[in-house]
Coordinates of C-alpha atoms and ligand atoms in Angstrom, one line a residue:
X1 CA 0.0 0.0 0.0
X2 CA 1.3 3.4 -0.7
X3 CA 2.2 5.8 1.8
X4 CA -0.5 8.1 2.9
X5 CA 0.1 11.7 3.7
X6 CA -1.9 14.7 4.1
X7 CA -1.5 17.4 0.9
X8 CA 1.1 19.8 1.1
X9 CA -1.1 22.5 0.5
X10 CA -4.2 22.8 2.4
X11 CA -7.2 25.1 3.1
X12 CA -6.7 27.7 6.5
X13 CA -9.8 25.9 7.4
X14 CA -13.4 23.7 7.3
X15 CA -16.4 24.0 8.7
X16 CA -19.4 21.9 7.7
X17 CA -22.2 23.3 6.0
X18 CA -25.4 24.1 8.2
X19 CA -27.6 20.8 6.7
X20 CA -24.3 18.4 7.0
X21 CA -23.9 19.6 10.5
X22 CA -27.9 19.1 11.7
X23 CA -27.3 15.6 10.0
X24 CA -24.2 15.0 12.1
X25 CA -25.7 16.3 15.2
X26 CA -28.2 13.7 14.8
X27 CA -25.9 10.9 13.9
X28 CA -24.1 11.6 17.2
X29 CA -26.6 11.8 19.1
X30 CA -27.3 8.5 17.8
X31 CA -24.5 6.9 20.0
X32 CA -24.6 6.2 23.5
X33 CA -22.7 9.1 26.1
X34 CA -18.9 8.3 26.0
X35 CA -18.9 6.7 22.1
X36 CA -19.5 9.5 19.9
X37 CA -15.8 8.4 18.5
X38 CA -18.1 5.8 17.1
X39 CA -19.3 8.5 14.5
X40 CA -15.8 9.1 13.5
X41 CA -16.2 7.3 9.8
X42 CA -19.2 9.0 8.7
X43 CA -18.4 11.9 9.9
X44 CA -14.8 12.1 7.8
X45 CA -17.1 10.8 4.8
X46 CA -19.6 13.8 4.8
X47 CA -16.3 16.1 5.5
X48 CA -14.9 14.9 2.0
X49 CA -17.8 14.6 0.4
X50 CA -18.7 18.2 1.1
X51 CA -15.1 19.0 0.3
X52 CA -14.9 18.0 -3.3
X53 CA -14.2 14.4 -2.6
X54 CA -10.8 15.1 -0.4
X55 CA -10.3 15.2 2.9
X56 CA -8.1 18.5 4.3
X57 CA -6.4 18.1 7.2
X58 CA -8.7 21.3 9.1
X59 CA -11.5 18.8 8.9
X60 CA -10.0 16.3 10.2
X61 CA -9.4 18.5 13.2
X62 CA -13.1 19.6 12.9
X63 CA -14.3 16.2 13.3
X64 CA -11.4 15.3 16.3
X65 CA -13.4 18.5 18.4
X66 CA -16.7 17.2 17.3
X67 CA -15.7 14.1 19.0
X68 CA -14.1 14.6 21.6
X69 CA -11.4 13.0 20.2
X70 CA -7.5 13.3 20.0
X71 CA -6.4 14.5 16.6
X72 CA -3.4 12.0 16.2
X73 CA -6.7 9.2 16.3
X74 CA -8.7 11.1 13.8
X75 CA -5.3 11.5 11.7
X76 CA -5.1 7.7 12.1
X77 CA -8.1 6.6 10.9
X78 CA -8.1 9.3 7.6
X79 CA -4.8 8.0 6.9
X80 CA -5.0 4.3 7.3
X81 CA -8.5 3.6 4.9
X82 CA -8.1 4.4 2.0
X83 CA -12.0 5.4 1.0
X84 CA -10.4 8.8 2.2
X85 CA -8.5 10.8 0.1
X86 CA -6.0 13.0 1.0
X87 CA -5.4 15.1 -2.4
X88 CA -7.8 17.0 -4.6
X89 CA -9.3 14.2 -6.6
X90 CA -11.0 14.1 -10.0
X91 CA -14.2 16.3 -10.3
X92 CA -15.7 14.0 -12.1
X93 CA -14.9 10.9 -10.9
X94 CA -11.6 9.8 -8.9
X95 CA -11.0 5.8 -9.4
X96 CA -9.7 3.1 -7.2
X97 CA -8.7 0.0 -8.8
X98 CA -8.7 -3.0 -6.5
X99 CA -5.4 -4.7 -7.7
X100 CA -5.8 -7.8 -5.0
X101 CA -4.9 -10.6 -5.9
X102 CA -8.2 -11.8 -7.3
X103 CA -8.9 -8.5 -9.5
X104 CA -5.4 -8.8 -10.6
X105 CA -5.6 -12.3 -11.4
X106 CA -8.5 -11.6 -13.5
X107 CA -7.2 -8.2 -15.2
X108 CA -7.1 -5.3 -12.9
X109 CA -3.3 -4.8 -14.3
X110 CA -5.0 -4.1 -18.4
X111 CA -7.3 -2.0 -15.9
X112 CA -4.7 0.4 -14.6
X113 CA -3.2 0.4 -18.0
X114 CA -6.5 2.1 -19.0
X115 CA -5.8 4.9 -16.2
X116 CA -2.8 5.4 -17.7
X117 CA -3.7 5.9 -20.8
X118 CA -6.7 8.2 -20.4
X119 CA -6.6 9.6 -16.8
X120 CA -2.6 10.2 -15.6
X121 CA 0.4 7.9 -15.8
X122 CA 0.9 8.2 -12.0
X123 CA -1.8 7.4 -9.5
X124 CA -3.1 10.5 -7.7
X125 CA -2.2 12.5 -10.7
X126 CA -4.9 14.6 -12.3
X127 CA -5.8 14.3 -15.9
X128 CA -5.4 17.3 -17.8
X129 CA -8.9 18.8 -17.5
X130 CA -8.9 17.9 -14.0
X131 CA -12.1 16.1 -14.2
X132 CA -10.4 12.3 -13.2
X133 CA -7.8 10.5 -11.0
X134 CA -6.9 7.0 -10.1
X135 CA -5.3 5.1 -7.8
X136 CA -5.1 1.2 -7.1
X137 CA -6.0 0.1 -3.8
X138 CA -6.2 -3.3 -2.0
X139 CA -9.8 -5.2 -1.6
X140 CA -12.4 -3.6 -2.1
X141 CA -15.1 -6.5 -1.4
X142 CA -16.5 -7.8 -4.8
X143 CA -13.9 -9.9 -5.5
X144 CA -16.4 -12.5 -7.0
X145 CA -17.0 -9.8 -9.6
X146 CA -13.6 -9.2 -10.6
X147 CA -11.8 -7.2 -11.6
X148 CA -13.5 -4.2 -10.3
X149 CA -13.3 0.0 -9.4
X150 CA -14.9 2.0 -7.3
X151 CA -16.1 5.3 -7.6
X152 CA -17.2 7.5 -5.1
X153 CA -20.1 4.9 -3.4
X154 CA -20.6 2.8 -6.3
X155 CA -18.4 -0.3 -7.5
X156 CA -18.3 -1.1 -11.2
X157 CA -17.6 -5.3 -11.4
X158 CA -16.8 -7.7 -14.1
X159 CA -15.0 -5.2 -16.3
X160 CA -12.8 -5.7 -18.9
X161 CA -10.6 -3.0 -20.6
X162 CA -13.5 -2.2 -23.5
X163 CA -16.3 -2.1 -20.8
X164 CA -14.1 -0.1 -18.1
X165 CA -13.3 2.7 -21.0
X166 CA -16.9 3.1 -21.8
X167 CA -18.1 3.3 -17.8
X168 CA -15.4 6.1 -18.4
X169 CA -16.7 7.7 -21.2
X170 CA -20.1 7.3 -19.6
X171 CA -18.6 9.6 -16.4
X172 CA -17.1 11.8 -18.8
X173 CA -20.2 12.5 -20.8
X174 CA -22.6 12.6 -17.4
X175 CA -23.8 9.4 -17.9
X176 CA -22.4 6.5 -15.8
X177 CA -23.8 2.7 -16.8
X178 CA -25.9 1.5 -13.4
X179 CA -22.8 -0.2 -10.7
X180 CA -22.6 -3.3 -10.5
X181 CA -21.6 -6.2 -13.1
X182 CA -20.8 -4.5 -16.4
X183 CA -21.3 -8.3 -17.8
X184 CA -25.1 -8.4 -17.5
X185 CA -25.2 -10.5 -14.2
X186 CA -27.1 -9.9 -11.2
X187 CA -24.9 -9.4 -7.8
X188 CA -22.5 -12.3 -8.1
X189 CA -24.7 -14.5 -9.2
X190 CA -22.6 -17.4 -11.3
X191 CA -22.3 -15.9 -15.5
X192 CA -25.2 -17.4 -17.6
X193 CA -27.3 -17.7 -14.9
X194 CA -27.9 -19.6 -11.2
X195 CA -26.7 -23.1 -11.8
X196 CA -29.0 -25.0 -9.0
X197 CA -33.0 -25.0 -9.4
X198 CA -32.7 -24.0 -5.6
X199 CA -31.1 -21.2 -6.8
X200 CA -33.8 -20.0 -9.5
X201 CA -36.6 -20.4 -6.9
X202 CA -34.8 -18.4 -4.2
X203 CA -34.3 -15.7 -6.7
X204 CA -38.0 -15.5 -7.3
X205 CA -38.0 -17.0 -10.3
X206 CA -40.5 -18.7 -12.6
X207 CA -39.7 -22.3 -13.7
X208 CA -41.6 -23.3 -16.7
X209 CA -41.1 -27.3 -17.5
X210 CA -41.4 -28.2 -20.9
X211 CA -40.5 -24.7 -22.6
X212 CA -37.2 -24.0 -24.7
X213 CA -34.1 -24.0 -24.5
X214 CA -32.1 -20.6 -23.8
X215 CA -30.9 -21.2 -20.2
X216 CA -32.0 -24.6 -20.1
X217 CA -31.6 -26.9 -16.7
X218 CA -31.9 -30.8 -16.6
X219 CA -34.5 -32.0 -14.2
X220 CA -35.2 -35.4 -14.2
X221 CA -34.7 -35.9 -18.1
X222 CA -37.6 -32.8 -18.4
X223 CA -36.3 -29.2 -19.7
X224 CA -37.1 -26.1 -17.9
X225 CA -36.4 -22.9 -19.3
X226 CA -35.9 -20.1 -16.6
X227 CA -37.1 -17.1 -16.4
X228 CA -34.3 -15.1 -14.3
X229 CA -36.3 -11.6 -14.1
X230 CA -38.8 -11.4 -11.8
X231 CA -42.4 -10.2 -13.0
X232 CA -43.2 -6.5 -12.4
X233 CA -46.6 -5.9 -11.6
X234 CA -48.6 -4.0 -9.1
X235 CA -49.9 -7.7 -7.9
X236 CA -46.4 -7.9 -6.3
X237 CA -46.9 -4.2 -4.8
X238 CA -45.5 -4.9 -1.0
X239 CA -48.4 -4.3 1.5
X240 CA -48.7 -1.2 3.0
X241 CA -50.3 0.4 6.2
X242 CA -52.2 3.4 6.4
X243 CA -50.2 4.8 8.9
X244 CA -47.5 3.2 11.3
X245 CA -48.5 1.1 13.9
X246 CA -49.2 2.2 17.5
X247 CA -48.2 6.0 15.9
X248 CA -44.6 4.9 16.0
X249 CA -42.7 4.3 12.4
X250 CA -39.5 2.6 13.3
X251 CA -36.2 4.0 12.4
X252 CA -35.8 2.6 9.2
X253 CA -32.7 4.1 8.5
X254 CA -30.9 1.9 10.8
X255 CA -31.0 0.2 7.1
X256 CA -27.8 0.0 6.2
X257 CA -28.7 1.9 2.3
X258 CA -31.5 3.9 3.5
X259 CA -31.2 7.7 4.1
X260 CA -33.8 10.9 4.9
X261 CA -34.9 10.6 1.4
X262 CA -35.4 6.9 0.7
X263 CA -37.2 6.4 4.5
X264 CA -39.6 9.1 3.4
X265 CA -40.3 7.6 0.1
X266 CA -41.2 3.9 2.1
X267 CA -43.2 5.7 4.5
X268 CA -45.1 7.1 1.3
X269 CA -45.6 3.3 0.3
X270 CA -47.0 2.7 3.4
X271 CA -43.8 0.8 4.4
X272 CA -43.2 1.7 8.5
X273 CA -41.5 -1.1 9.6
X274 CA -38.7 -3.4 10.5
X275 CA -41.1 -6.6 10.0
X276 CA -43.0 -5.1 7.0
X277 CA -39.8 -5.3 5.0
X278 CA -38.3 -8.6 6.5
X279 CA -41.9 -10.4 5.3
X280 CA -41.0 -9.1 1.7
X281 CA -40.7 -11.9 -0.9
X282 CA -38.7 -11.8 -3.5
X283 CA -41.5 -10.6 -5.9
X284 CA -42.3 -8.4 -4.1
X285 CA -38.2 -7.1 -3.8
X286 CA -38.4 -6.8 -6.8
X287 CA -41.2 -4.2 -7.4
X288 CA -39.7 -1.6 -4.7
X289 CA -36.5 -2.2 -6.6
X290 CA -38.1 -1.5 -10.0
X291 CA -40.3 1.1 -8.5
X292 CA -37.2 3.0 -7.0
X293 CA -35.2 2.2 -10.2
X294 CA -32.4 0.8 -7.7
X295 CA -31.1 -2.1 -10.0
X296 CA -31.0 -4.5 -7.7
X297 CA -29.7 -2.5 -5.0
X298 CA -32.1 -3.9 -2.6
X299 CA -30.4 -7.2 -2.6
X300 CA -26.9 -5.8 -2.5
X301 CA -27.6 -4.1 0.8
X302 CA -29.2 -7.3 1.6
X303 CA -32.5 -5.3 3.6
X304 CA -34.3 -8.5 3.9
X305 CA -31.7 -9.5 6.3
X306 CA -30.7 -6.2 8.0
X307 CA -34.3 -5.2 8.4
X308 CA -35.0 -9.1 10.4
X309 CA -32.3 -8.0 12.5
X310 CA -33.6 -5.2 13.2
X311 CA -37.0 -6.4 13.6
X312 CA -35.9 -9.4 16.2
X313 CA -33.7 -6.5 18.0
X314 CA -36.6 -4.2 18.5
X315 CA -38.4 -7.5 20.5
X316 CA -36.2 -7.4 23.0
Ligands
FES401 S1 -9.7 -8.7 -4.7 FE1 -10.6 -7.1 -5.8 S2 -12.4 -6.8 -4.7 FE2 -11.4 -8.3 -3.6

């Protein structure tokens, strides 16, 4: 891993924006008294978000006071992962290759070739118009859909050299492909398709004996053909309430993938609680993913399991 220091040159100060601070304020408060160093990573995050992507150093002192905290920790932690930046980073989009063993195995060296060619020959580097940067970084966590990148949140799997420079053509012209597998496949599902009739049926889908041939499985001499989309219909429309139970919504975004934005939005579908989406089948995953165009986002985030958690917890 490369050495990590802060930027040489560096604003005479930060202060976080009236909204980002409310939201922190409540994210804090979120903690028990005596862990608010708890709130240490989302806290940097927002920083460098607000801060065109980087991190400067008089944030990370921001956050240390925020906290309670000793600088030298803060410093630590913005130093050490490397989903913070320490240099002004592409406007457009800064890139981390996951050269681990796995994505290299499978190509992430042709990958950084490509940031060479098109973004800087050195990591870090901007390209000329200042719009992208690179860097290669270790495991990133797809590494059954390598090789892969991040940008910002999002991770961009499967790629090859042809599909990585279009994903950067797409930034370039202000239209990124979806994340996720730039082959076609869904999560890290096997390519061509589940491989076990298990599998089909867990994935919601529809297995129609006797029918042809694309995708075909053997069972017991018949042929099924598979249909690997779920249906999208307002039959599969999750259940909703007409308001939350007992007057109480829970917190739904304890869901790991669920902001402000996105609880207000379930709340609209009548969607209050922990147990309401825990019961969801896969059908009716499906619709909420379709209806919030989220590409299967849902299942990523895996909220079926998170929000059972959640749902058992709140028992207690
Ligand atoms: S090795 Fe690349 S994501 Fe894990």
């Amino acid at each position: 891993m490369a050495v990590r220091r802060l930027h040489p040159e560096q604003p005479s100060g930060f202060e976080f924006s009236p909204e980002n601070l409310a939201w922190a304020d409540q994210l804090v408060a979120k903690y028990p008294p005596g862990q608010q160093a708890s709130a240490v990573i989302p806290l940097l995050w927002r920083a460098q978000e607000q801060h065109d992507g980087w991190l400067p150093e008089p944030a990370i002192r921001v956050v240390g006071e925020m906290l309670g905290m000793a600088y030298i920790r803060v410093y630590e932690i913005a130093t050490f992962y490397t989903m913070f930046q320490l240099a002004p980073v592409g406007r457009i989009a800064h890139v981390q290759v996951c050269g681990t063993t796995p994505c290299m195995l499978r190509g992430s060296e042709d990958l950084i070739a490509v940031c060479k060619r098109k973004i800087a020959k050195a990591p870090h580097d901007l390209s000329a118009d200042g719009n992208f940067s690179w860097e290669e970084v270790e495991c990133l966590g797809s590494c059954a859909n390598a090789p892969m990148v991040q940008i910002w949140k999002d991770t961009y799997e499967d790629l090859t050299p042809a599909s990585f420079e279009k994903l950067l053509n797409g930034f370039a012209a202000g239209n990124p492909p979806p994340p996720g597998s730039q082959a076609g496949r869904q999560a890290s599902c096997p390519e061509g398709g589940p491989t076990t009739l298990r599998a089909y049926a867990q994935a919601g889908a529809v297995i129609a004996p006797q029918a042809a041939v694309g995708g075909a499985v053997g069972l017991s001499g018949a042929v099924a053909e598979v249909v690997t989309t779920p249906a999208v219909s307002d039959a599969e429309r999750p259940a909703g309430l007409e308001a939350p139970r007992g007057g109480t919504a829970d917190d739904l975004k304890l869901i790991s993938g669920v902001g402000p934005k996105l609880e207000q939005t379930l709340n609209e579908l009548g969607i209050y609680h922990f147990d309401q989406i825990a019961a969801w089948t896969p059908a009716a995953v499906a619709w909420v993913d379709n209806y919030l165009s989220f590409k299967g986002r849902i299942d990523r985030e895996d909220w079926i399991s998170q929000a059972k958690a959640l749902a058992v917890e709140k028992k207690r």
